[in-house]
Amino acid sequence: MGMRIGYGFDSHAFKPGVPLVIGGLKIEHPEGLAGHSDGDVLLHAITDALLGAVSAGDIGTFFPPSDPRWKGAESHVFLQTALEEVATAGYRIVNVDTVLVLAQPKIVPIAGELRERVAELLGVKPGEVGIKAKTPEGLGQDHVAVAHATVLLESLGINDPAARMVAVADVEDEINQVVKGLVDAPRDISALGRKTPAFNTDDLT
């Protein structure tokens, strides 16, 4: 079967006065991560890895930081959109491997919980998600969180586009429900960014 690999990277500086969310998990810490959305550096990296694996662009293509509708948005919305793109392209996740680089908080004590949360959001088994953490020794990045993510996809073997769309109908319904809760009016998220030029993502979400 056809295989595809995707790689994603993201970084955010710590900021006082905002909650810390990593991998969709709220973590007790004096500071959170700055960003247009909730600053979830891990989900952003995974989202970009998934989109890249199927040549669908990046988060900035779908959710530009200039759009006020995504201010403070929970990053699982971005992840669900990437999952829709993967399914529509006729692929499924084999496994995901990630590395978090940050001085604080310590990830090892919560790695199991974090793995389960990410697996739940991706619709895979916890054993198919790798969570590793490193400290930024010698990099001068003690006040920054960095995430790297690699995904492996395999083809579902569905050549008929209509059949692929049926396979992802439930995903689209879930996305639409999430978006309706974030914005005042219903929005067809399936068309978000697909005809929009890529944005400079240096300061992305």
PDB file of C-alpha atoms in Angstrom:
ATOM      1  CA  MET A   1       0.000   0.000   0.000  1.00  0.00           C
ATOM      2  CA  GLY A   2       1.115   3.597  -0.587  1.00  0.00           C
ATOM      3  CA  MET A   3       2.821   5.314   2.322  1.00  0.00           C
ATOM      4  CA  ARG A   4       3.394   9.003   3.072  1.00  0.00           C
ATOM      5  CA  ILE A   5       5.491  10.801   5.681  1.00  0.00           C
ATOM      6  CA  GLY A   6       4.812  14.281   7.057  1.00  0.00           C
ATOM      7  CA  TYR A   7       6.911  16.528   9.284  1.00  0.00           C
ATOM      8  CA  GLY A   8       5.720  19.464  11.381  1.00  0.00           C
ATOM      9  CA  PHE A   9       7.428  22.036  13.587  1.00  0.00           C
ATOM     10  CA  ASP A  10       6.162  24.827  15.798  1.00  0.00           C
ATOM     11  CA  SER A  11       7.388  27.088  18.600  1.00  0.00           C
ATOM     12  CA  HIS A  12       5.782  29.527  21.021  1.00  0.00           C
ATOM     13  CA  ALA A  13       7.158  31.753  23.756  1.00  0.00           C
ATOM     14  CA  PHE A  14       5.779  31.475  27.267  1.00  0.00           C
ATOM     15  CA  LYS A  15       3.466  34.250  28.393  1.00  0.00           C
ATOM     16  CA  PRO A  16       2.031  35.034  31.839  1.00  0.00           C
ATOM     17  CA  GLY A  17      -1.700  35.297  32.334  1.00  0.00           C
ATOM     18  CA  VAL A  18      -2.778  32.593  29.880  1.00  0.00           C
ATOM     19  CA  PRO A  19      -3.462  28.867  30.499  1.00  0.00           C
ATOM     20  CA  LEU A  20      -0.910  26.319  29.348  1.00  0.00           C
ATOM     21  CA  VAL A  21      -2.312  23.806  26.851  1.00  0.00           C
ATOM     22  CA  ILE A  22      -0.106  21.156  25.252  1.00  0.00           C
ATOM     23  CA  GLY A  23      -1.476  18.270  23.220  1.00  0.00           C
ATOM     24  CA  GLY A  24      -5.031  19.288  24.071  1.00  0.00           C
ATOM     25  CA  LEU A  25      -4.222  18.843  27.765  1.00  0.00           C
ATOM     26  CA  LYS A  26      -4.471  21.702  30.245  1.00  0.00           C
ATOM     27  CA  ILE A  27      -1.341  21.723  32.402  1.00  0.00           C
ATOM     28  CA  GLU A  28      -0.796  23.458  35.730  1.00  0.00           C
ATOM     29  CA  HIS A  29       1.948  26.037  35.172  1.00  0.00           C
ATOM     30  CA  PRO A  30       2.445  29.729  36.006  1.00  0.00           C
ATOM     31  CA  GLU A  31       2.591  30.658  32.319  1.00  0.00           C
ATOM     32  CA  GLY A  32       0.931  29.555  29.113  1.00  0.00           C
ATOM     33  CA  LEU A  33       2.044  29.850  25.490  1.00  0.00           C
ATOM     34  CA  ALA A  34       1.540  33.014  23.475  1.00  0.00           C
ATOM     35  CA  GLY A  35      -0.340  32.691  20.194  1.00  0.00           C
ATOM     36  CA  HIS A  36      -3.339  33.771  18.165  1.00  0.00           C
ATOM     37  CA  SER A  37      -5.106  30.569  19.202  1.00  0.00           C
ATOM     38  CA  ASP A  38      -4.549  28.673  22.464  1.00  0.00           C
ATOM     39  CA  GLY A  39      -0.856  28.307  21.556  1.00  0.00           C
ATOM     40  CA  ASP A  40      -0.889  24.490  21.645  1.00  0.00           C
ATOM     41  CA  VAL A  41       2.551  23.957  20.164  1.00  0.00           C
ATOM     42  CA  LEU A  42       2.231  20.160  20.004  1.00  0.00           C
ATOM     43  CA  LEU A  43      -1.096  20.042  18.173  1.00  0.00           C
ATOM     44  CA  HIS A  44       0.133  22.727  15.769  1.00  0.00           C
ATOM     45  CA  ALA A  45       3.173  20.626  14.864  1.00  0.00           C
ATOM     46  CA  ILE A  46       1.066  17.477  14.415  1.00  0.00           C
ATOM     47  CA  THR A  47      -1.464  19.395  12.321  1.00  0.00           C
ATOM     48  CA  ASP A  48       1.234  20.669   9.983  1.00  0.00           C
ATOM     49  CA  ALA A  49       2.752  17.182   9.731  1.00  0.00           C
ATOM     50  CA  LEU A  50      -0.620  15.721   8.696  1.00  0.00           C
ATOM     51  CA  LEU A  51      -1.325  18.471   6.172  1.00  0.00           C
ATOM     52  CA  GLY A  52       2.177  18.204   4.747  1.00  0.00           C
ATOM     53  CA  ALA A  53       1.906  14.448   4.322  1.00  0.00           C
ATOM     54  CA  VAL A  54      -1.006  14.899   1.888  1.00  0.00           C
ATOM     55  CA  SER A  55       0.315  18.143   0.333  1.00  0.00           C
ATOM     56  CA  ALA A  56      -2.615  20.166   1.691  1.00  0.00           C
ATOM     57  CA  GLY A  57      -0.729  23.271   2.847  1.00  0.00           C
ATOM     58  CA  ASP A  58      -0.349  24.291   6.476  1.00  0.00           C
ATOM     59  CA  ILE A  59      -2.299  25.778   9.377  1.00  0.00           C
ATOM     60  CA  GLY A  60      -1.799  29.290   8.003  1.00  0.00           C
ATOM     61  CA  THR A  61      -3.522  28.286   4.771  1.00  0.00           C
ATOM     62  CA  PHE A  62      -6.644  27.137   6.603  1.00  0.00           C
ATOM     63  CA  PHE A  63      -6.597  29.352   9.694  1.00  0.00           C
ATOM     64  CA  PRO A  64      -4.659  32.591   9.015  1.00  0.00           C
ATOM     65  CA  PRO A  65      -3.603  34.414  12.194  1.00  0.00           C
ATOM     66  CA  SER A  66      -5.007  37.597  10.660  1.00  0.00           C
ATOM     67  CA  ASP A  67      -8.541  36.167  10.953  1.00  0.00           C
ATOM     68  CA  PRO A  68     -10.072  37.286  14.282  1.00  0.00           C
ATOM     69  CA  ARG A  69     -12.476  34.339  14.269  1.00  0.00           C
ATOM     70  CA  TRP A  70      -9.652  32.048  15.371  1.00  0.00           C
ATOM     71  CA  LYS A  71      -8.481  34.260  18.232  1.00  0.00           C
ATOM     72  CA  GLY A  72      -8.193  31.989  21.269  1.00  0.00           C
ATOM     73  CA  ALA A  73      -9.520  28.971  19.345  1.00  0.00           C
ATOM     74  CA  GLU A  74      -8.796  25.510  20.717  1.00  0.00           C
ATOM     75  CA  SER A  75      -6.223  23.837  18.513  1.00  0.00           C
ATOM     76  CA  HIS A  76      -8.118  20.565  18.188  1.00  0.00           C
ATOM     77  CA  VAL A  77     -10.234  22.437  15.603  1.00  0.00           C
ATOM     78  CA  PHE A  78      -7.109  22.756  13.436  1.00  0.00           C
ATOM     79  CA  LEU A  79      -6.233  19.116  14.028  1.00  0.00           C
ATOM     80  CA  GLN A  80      -9.699  17.921  12.990  1.00  0.00           C
ATOM     81  CA  THR A  81      -9.400  19.857   9.744  1.00  0.00           C
ATOM     82  CA  ALA A  82      -6.073  18.155   9.031  1.00  0.00           C
ATOM     83  CA  LEU A  83      -7.642  14.763   9.759  1.00  0.00           C
ATOM     84  CA  GLU A  84     -10.392  15.576   7.266  1.00  0.00           C
ATOM     85  CA  GLU A  85      -7.769  16.357   4.619  1.00  0.00           C
ATOM     86  CA  VAL A  86      -5.947  13.083   5.323  1.00  0.00           C
ATOM     87  CA  ALA A  87      -9.148  11.039   5.054  1.00  0.00           C
ATOM     88  CA  THR A  88     -10.306  12.870   1.929  1.00  0.00           C
ATOM     89  CA  ALA A  89      -6.952  12.111   0.300  1.00  0.00           C
ATOM     90  CA  GLY A  90      -7.567   8.419   1.039  1.00  0.00           C
ATOM     91  CA  TYR A  91      -5.073   7.840   3.859  1.00  0.00           C
ATOM     92  CA  ARG A  92      -5.073   6.855   7.503  1.00  0.00           C
ATOM     93  CA  ILE A  93      -2.573   7.362  10.328  1.00  0.00           C
ATOM     94  CA  VAL A  94      -0.156   4.515  11.037  1.00  0.00           C
ATOM     95  CA  ASN A  95       1.715   6.275  13.825  1.00  0.00           C
ATOM     96  CA  VAL A  96       2.796   9.690  15.076  1.00  0.00           C
ATOM     97  CA  ASP A  97       6.094  10.504  16.783  1.00  0.00           C
ATOM     98  CA  THR A  98       6.764  13.802  18.541  1.00  0.00           C
ATOM     99  CA  VAL A  99       9.462  15.635  20.468  1.00  0.00           C
ATOM    100  CA  LEU A 100       8.820  18.515  22.854  1.00  0.00           C
ATOM    101  CA  VAL A 101      11.751  20.798  23.655  1.00  0.00           C
ATOM    102  CA  LEU A 102      11.217  22.957  26.730  1.00  0.00           C
ATOM    103  CA  ALA A 103      12.797  23.647  30.105  1.00  0.00           C
ATOM    104  CA  GLN A 104       9.549  23.689  32.102  1.00  0.00           C
ATOM    105  CA  PRO A 105       7.175  22.094  32.885  1.00  0.00           C
ATOM    106  CA  LYS A 106       8.525  18.576  33.063  1.00  0.00           C
ATOM    107  CA  ILE A 107       6.743  16.361  30.554  1.00  0.00           C
ATOM    108  CA  VAL A 108       7.823  12.904  31.761  1.00  0.00           C
ATOM    109  CA  PRO A 109       5.362  12.792  34.705  1.00  0.00           C
ATOM    110  CA  ILE A 110       2.417  13.513  32.377  1.00  0.00           C
ATOM    111  CA  ALA A 111       3.676  11.773  29.224  1.00  0.00           C
ATOM    112  CA  GLY A 112       1.215   8.893  29.559  1.00  0.00           C
ATOM    113  CA  GLU A 113      -1.773  11.186  30.004  1.00  0.00           C
ATOM    114  CA  LEU A 114      -0.555  13.371  27.160  1.00  0.00           C
ATOM    115  CA  ARG A 115      -0.166  10.356  24.871  1.00  0.00           C
ATOM    116  CA  GLU A 116      -3.711   9.207  25.620  1.00  0.00           C
ATOM    117  CA  ARG A 117      -5.165  12.660  24.959  1.00  0.00           C
ATOM    118  CA  VAL A 118      -3.345  13.061  21.638  1.00  0.00           C
ATOM    119  CA  ALA A 119      -4.347   9.531  20.601  1.00  0.00           C
ATOM    120  CA  GLU A 120      -7.974  10.326  21.446  1.00  0.00           C
ATOM    121  CA  LEU A 121      -7.904  13.478  19.306  1.00  0.00           C
ATOM    122  CA  LEU A 122      -6.299  11.602  16.412  1.00  0.00           C
ATOM    123  CA  GLY A 123      -8.613   8.595  16.656  1.00  0.00           C
ATOM    124  CA  VAL A 124      -5.728   6.146  17.072  1.00  0.00           C
ATOM    125  CA  LYS A 125      -4.427   3.882  19.846  1.00  0.00           C
ATOM    126  CA  PRO A 126      -2.070   5.351  22.491  1.00  0.00           C
ATOM    127  CA  GLY A 127       0.577   2.881  21.362  1.00  0.00           C
ATOM    128  CA  GLU A 128       0.585   4.620  17.973  1.00  0.00           C
ATOM    129  CA  VAL A 129       1.603   7.966  19.482  1.00  0.00           C
ATOM    130  CA  GLY A 130       5.130   8.765  20.615  1.00  0.00           C
ATOM    131  CA  ILE A 131       5.701  11.592  23.125  1.00  0.00           C
ATOM    132  CA  LYS A 132       9.280  12.508  23.993  1.00  0.00           C
ATOM    133  CA  ALA A 133      10.682  15.534  25.817  1.00  0.00           C
ATOM    134  CA  LYS A 134      14.082  17.205  25.772  1.00  0.00           C
ATOM    135  CA  THR A 135      15.512  20.229  27.555  1.00  0.00           C
ATOM    136  CA  PRO A 136      16.962  23.056  25.406  1.00  0.00           C
ATOM    137  CA  GLU A 137      20.460  22.811  26.839  1.00  0.00           C
ATOM    138  CA  GLY A 138      22.804  25.347  25.304  1.00  0.00           C
ATOM    139  CA  LEU A 139      20.156  26.721  22.943  1.00  0.00           C
ATOM    140  CA  GLY A 140      19.138  29.791  24.930  1.00  0.00           C
ATOM    141  CA  GLN A 141      15.477  28.825  24.628  1.00  0.00           C
ATOM    142  CA  ASP A 142      14.515  28.444  28.282  1.00  0.00           C
ATOM    143  CA  HIS A 143      11.396  30.587  27.837  1.00  0.00           C
ATOM    144  CA  VAL A 144      10.195  28.897  24.655  1.00  0.00           C
ATOM    145  CA  ALA A 145       8.377  25.643  23.894  1.00  0.00           C
ATOM    146  CA  VAL A 146       9.255  23.844  20.656  1.00  0.00           C
ATOM    147  CA  ALA A 147       7.554  20.815  19.118  1.00  0.00           C
ATOM    148  CA  HIS A 148       8.603  18.473  16.312  1.00  0.00           C
ATOM    149  CA  ALA A 149       6.187  15.907  14.856  1.00  0.00           C
ATOM    150  CA  THR A 150       6.490  13.159  12.270  1.00  0.00           C
ATOM    151  CA  VAL A 151       3.540  11.173  10.933  1.00  0.00           C
ATOM    152  CA  LEU A 152       3.339   8.032   8.831  1.00  0.00           C
ATOM    153  CA  LEU A 153       0.240   7.496   6.697  1.00  0.00           C
ATOM    154  CA  GLU A 154      -0.886   4.543   4.613  1.00  0.00           C
ATOM    155  CA  SER A 155      -3.297   4.507   1.714  1.00  0.00           C
ATOM    156  CA  LEU A 156      -6.804   3.218   2.332  1.00  0.00           C
ATOM    157  CA  GLY A 157      -6.903   1.950  -1.226  1.00  0.00           C
ATOM    158  CA  ILE A 158     -10.075   3.913  -2.002  1.00  0.00           C
ATOM    159  CA  ASN A 159      -9.752   5.313  -5.516  1.00  0.00           C
ATOM    160  CA  ASP A 160     -13.293   6.658  -5.823  1.00  0.00           C
ATOM    161  CA  PRO A 161     -13.437  10.273  -4.518  1.00  0.00           C
ATOM    162  CA  ALA A 162     -17.135   9.865  -3.677  1.00  0.00           C
ATOM    163  CA  ALA A 163     -16.381   6.831  -1.533  1.00  0.00           C
ATOM    164  CA  ARG A 164     -13.654   8.773   0.275  1.00  0.00           C
ATOM    165  CA  MET A 165     -16.086  11.587   1.022  1.00  0.00           C
ATOM    166  CA  VAL A 166     -18.552   9.110   2.520  1.00  0.00           C
ATOM    167  CA  ALA A 167     -15.758   7.777   4.712  1.00  0.00           C
ATOM    168  CA  VAL A 168     -15.082  11.230   6.164  1.00  0.00           C
ATOM    169  CA  ALA A 169     -18.688  12.414   6.493  1.00  0.00           C
ATOM    170  CA  ASP A 170     -18.661  11.904  10.261  1.00  0.00           C
ATOM    171  CA  VAL A 171     -15.442  13.906  10.571  1.00  0.00           C
ATOM    172  CA  GLU A 172     -16.919  16.827   8.641  1.00  0.00           C
ATOM    173  CA  ASP A 173     -20.025  16.814  10.834  1.00  0.00           C
ATOM    174  CA  GLU A 174     -17.873  16.990  13.958  1.00  0.00           C
ATOM    175  CA  ILE A 175     -15.805  19.847  12.538  1.00  0.00           C
ATOM    176  CA  ASN A 176     -18.886  21.843  11.623  1.00  0.00           C
ATOM    177  CA  GLN A 177     -20.277  21.434  15.147  1.00  0.00           C
ATOM    178  CA  VAL A 178     -17.018  22.663  16.697  1.00  0.00           C
ATOM    179  CA  VAL A 179     -16.807  25.660  14.393  1.00  0.00           C
ATOM    180  CA  LYS A 180     -20.422  26.639  15.059  1.00  0.00           C
ATOM    181  CA  GLY A 181     -19.493  26.899  18.707  1.00  0.00           C
ATOM    182  CA  LEU A 182     -16.574  29.211  17.937  1.00  0.00           C
ATOM    183  CA  VAL A 183     -18.137  31.677  15.521  1.00  0.00           C
ATOM    184  CA  ASP A 184     -21.439  33.524  15.421  1.00  0.00           C
ATOM    185  CA  ALA A 185     -22.617  32.149  12.091  1.00  0.00           C
ATOM    186  CA  PRO A 186     -22.291  28.674  10.544  1.00  0.00           C
ATOM    187  CA  ARG A 187     -19.272  28.329   8.283  1.00  0.00           C
ATOM    188  CA  ASP A 188     -18.408  25.659   5.742  1.00  0.00           C
ATOM    189  CA  ILE A 189     -14.988  24.709   7.051  1.00  0.00           C
ATOM    190  CA  SER A 190     -14.432  22.167   4.272  1.00  0.00           C
ATOM    191  CA  ALA A 191     -13.500  25.049   1.957  1.00  0.00           C
ATOM    192  CA  LEU A 192     -11.321  26.957   4.428  1.00  0.00           C
ATOM    193  CA  GLY A 193      -8.097  28.085   2.853  1.00  0.00           C
ATOM    194  CA  ARG A 194      -8.098  25.686  -0.068  1.00  0.00           C
ATOM    195  CA  LYS A 195      -8.144  28.591  -2.515  1.00  0.00           C
ATOM    196  CA  THR A 196      -6.300  31.030  -0.246  1.00  0.00           C
ATOM    197  CA  PRO A 197      -2.638  31.912  -0.856  1.00  0.00           C
ATOM    198  CA  ALA A 198      -0.218  30.654   1.752  1.00  0.00           C
ATOM    199  CA  PHE A 199       0.574  33.068   4.597  1.00  0.00           C
ATOM    200  CA  ASN A 200       3.837  33.861   6.305  1.00  0.00           C
ATOM    201  CA  THR A 201       3.671  31.465   9.258  1.00  0.00           C
ATOM    202  CA  ASP A 202       6.603  32.815  11.297  1.00  0.00           C
ATOM    203  CA  ASP A 203       4.149  34.048  13.924  1.00  0.00           C
ATOM    204  CA  LEU A 204       1.504  31.425  13.247  1.00  0.00           C
ATOM    205  CA  THR A 205      -1.196  30.881  15.913  1.00  0.00           C
TER     206      THR A 205
END
